[in-house]
mmCIF file of C-alpha atoms in Angstrom:
data_model
loop_
_atom_site.group_PDB
_atom_site.id
_atom_site.type_symbol
_atom_site.label_atom_id
_atom_site.label_comp_id
_atom_site.label_asym_id
_atom_site.label_seq_id
_atom_site.Cartn_x
_atom_site.Cartn_y
_atom_site.Cartn_z
ATOM 1 C CA MET A 1 18.677 -225.429 157.084
ATOM 2 C CA THR A 2 19.814 -224.244 154.244
ATOM 3 C CA LEU A 3 21.606 -220.446 153.365
ATOM 4 C CA PRO A 4 19.507 -218.580 150.491
ATOM 5 C CA THR A 5 21.762 -217.971 147.380
ATOM 6 C CA ASN A 6 21.543 -215.692 144.517
ATOM 7 C CA GLU A 7 20.635 -218.575 141.996
ATOM 8 C CA GLY A 8 17.214 -217.171 139.815
ATOM 9 C CA LEU A 9 17.776 -213.655 140.945
ATOM 10 C CA ARG A 10 20.308 -212.329 137.991
ATOM 11 C CA LYS A 11 19.330 -211.947 134.782
ATOM 12 C CA ASP A 12 19.733 -213.793 131.914
ATOM 13 C CA ARG A 13 22.788 -212.639 129.632
ATOM 14 C CA PRO A 14 22.434 -212.469 126.197
ATOM 15 C CA LYS A 15 23.996 -215.268 124.701
ATOM 16 C CA GLN A 16 26.909 -214.997 123.049
ATOM 17 C CA PRO A 17 27.614 -215.880 119.482
ATOM 18 C CA VAL A 18 29.714 -219.125 118.678
ATOM 19 C CA ASP A 19 32.439 -219.130 116.700
ATOM 20 C CA ALA A 20 30.403 -220.877 113.764
ATOM 21 C CA ASP A 21 27.305 -218.302 113.888
ATOM 22 C CA ILE A 22 29.917 -215.482 113.650
ATOM 23 C CA GLU A 23 32.008 -217.470 110.710
ATOM 24 C CA ALA A 24 28.393 -218.030 108.738
ATOM 25 C CA ALA A 25 27.786 -214.317 109.259
ATOM 26 C CA LYS A 26 31.042 -213.465 107.739
ATOM 27 C CA LEU A 27 30.151 -216.017 104.574
ATOM 28 C CA THR A 28 26.847 -213.968 104.529
ATOM 29 C CA ALA A 29 28.253 -210.272 104.460
ATOM 30 C CA THR A 30 31.427 -211.655 102.392
ATOM 31 C CA PHE A 31 28.798 -213.168 99.662
ATOM 32 C CA LEU A 32 26.391 -210.035 99.397
ATOM 33 C CA ASN A 33 29.458 -207.681 99.241
ATOM 34 C CA GLY A 34 30.738 -209.841 96.416
ATOM 35 C CA LEU A 35 27.211 -209.934 94.903
ATOM 36 C CA ALA A 36 27.779 -206.191 94.651
ATOM 37 C CA VAL A 37 31.222 -205.974 93.280
ATOM 38 C CA GLY A 38 29.952 -207.684 91.021
ATOM 39 C CA LEU A 39 26.697 -205.992 89.707
ATOM 40 C CA ALA A 40 28.873 -202.729 89.861
ATOM 41 C CA ILE A 41 31.689 -203.999 87.419
ATOM 42 C CA VAL A 42 29.744 -205.841 84.946
ATOM 43 C CA GLY A 43 26.214 -202.990 85.304
ATOM 44 C CA GLY A 44 28.509 -199.868 85.744
ATOM 45 C CA VAL A 45 31.667 -200.322 84.458
ATOM 46 C CA ALA A 46 31.609 -202.551 81.212
ATOM 47 C CA PRO A 47 28.605 -200.957 79.539
ATOM 48 C CA ILE A 48 31.031 -197.865 79.427
ATOM 49 C CA LEU A 49 34.500 -199.380 78.611
ATOM 50 C CA ASN A 50 32.194 -200.821 76.001
ATOM 51 C CA ALA A 51 31.256 -197.660 74.719
ATOM 52 C CA ILE A 52 34.666 -196.872 74.397
ATOM 53 C CA TYR A 53 36.572 -199.122 72.983
ATOM 54 C CA THR A 54 33.640 -200.380 70.529
ATOM 55 C CA THR A 55 33.911 -199.611 66.597
ATOM 56 C CA GLU A 56 30.412 -200.830 66.240
ATOM 57 C CA ARG A 57 27.471 -198.486 66.425
ATOM 58 C CA VAL A 58 25.851 -199.563 69.648
ATOM 59 C CA PRO A 59 21.977 -199.832 69.397
ATOM 60 C CA VAL A 60 21.424 -198.329 73.421
ATOM 61 C CA GLU A 61 21.548 -194.184 73.606
ATOM 62 C CA ALA A 62 24.174 -193.197 75.737
ATOM 63 C CA TRP A 63 21.698 -191.908 78.226
ATOM 64 C CA MET A 64 20.259 -195.213 78.618
ATOM 65 C CA ARG A 65 23.508 -196.761 79.332
ATOM 66 C CA ALA A 66 24.130 -193.870 82.040
ATOM 67 C CA VAL A 67 21.185 -194.710 83.565
ATOM 68 C CA ILE A 68 21.855 -198.195 83.887
ATOM 69 C CA GLY A 69 24.997 -197.708 84.886
ATOM 70 C CA SER A 70 23.738 -195.464 87.957
ATOM 71 C CA VAL A 71 20.775 -197.861 88.998
ATOM 72 C CA CYS A 72 23.791 -201.087 89.229
ATOM 73 C CA PHE A 73 26.072 -198.559 91.223
ATOM 74 C CA VAL A 74 22.880 -197.513 93.495
ATOM 75 C CA VAL A 75 21.724 -201.154 93.857
ATOM 76 C CA ALA A 76 25.372 -202.517 94.716
ATOM 77 C CA VAL A 77 25.856 -199.478 97.203
ATOM 78 C CA THR A 78 22.802 -200.641 98.715
ATOM 79 C CA ILE A 79 23.773 -204.468 98.816
ATOM 80 C CA HIS A 80 26.868 -203.701 100.647
ATOM 81 C CA LEU A 81 24.877 -201.341 103.039
ATOM 82 C CA ILE A 82 22.110 -204.028 103.323
ATOM 83 C CA ALA A 83 25.537 -206.982 104.106
ATOM 84 C CA THR A 84 27.094 -204.381 106.501
ATOM 85 C CA SER A 85 23.851 -203.788 108.639
ATOM 86 C CA TYR A 86 23.326 -207.574 108.773
ATOM 87 C CA LEU A 87 26.644 -208.309 110.119
ATOM 88 C CA LYS A 88 26.795 -205.905 112.693
ATOM 89 C CA ARG A 89 23.347 -207.490 114.172
ATOM 90 C CA GLU A 90 24.609 -210.860 113.764
ATOM 91 C CA LEU A 91 27.705 -209.731 115.848
ATOM 92 C CA ARG A 92 25.374 -208.317 118.344
ATOM 93 C CA LYS A 93 23.516 -211.362 119.282
#
């Protein structure tokens, strides 16, 4: 005769992420943040600096540069928020 055990009665705990999974999530989030920073610099800051320091007449109107810069900043912030939520979601697994 054998005594009953608790085996099979406990709920499965969520699997803890392996170090490789954590590092892969960090690398993906870092890549997305780098992409966001690059977009903010190239699309947002560069046209402003170009408009300040250029001596030639620029064919693009000032309002259009402002719109393009604003859109680039908004997209950069959106990519950063996506990377943050992705990292949080992956580390909770």
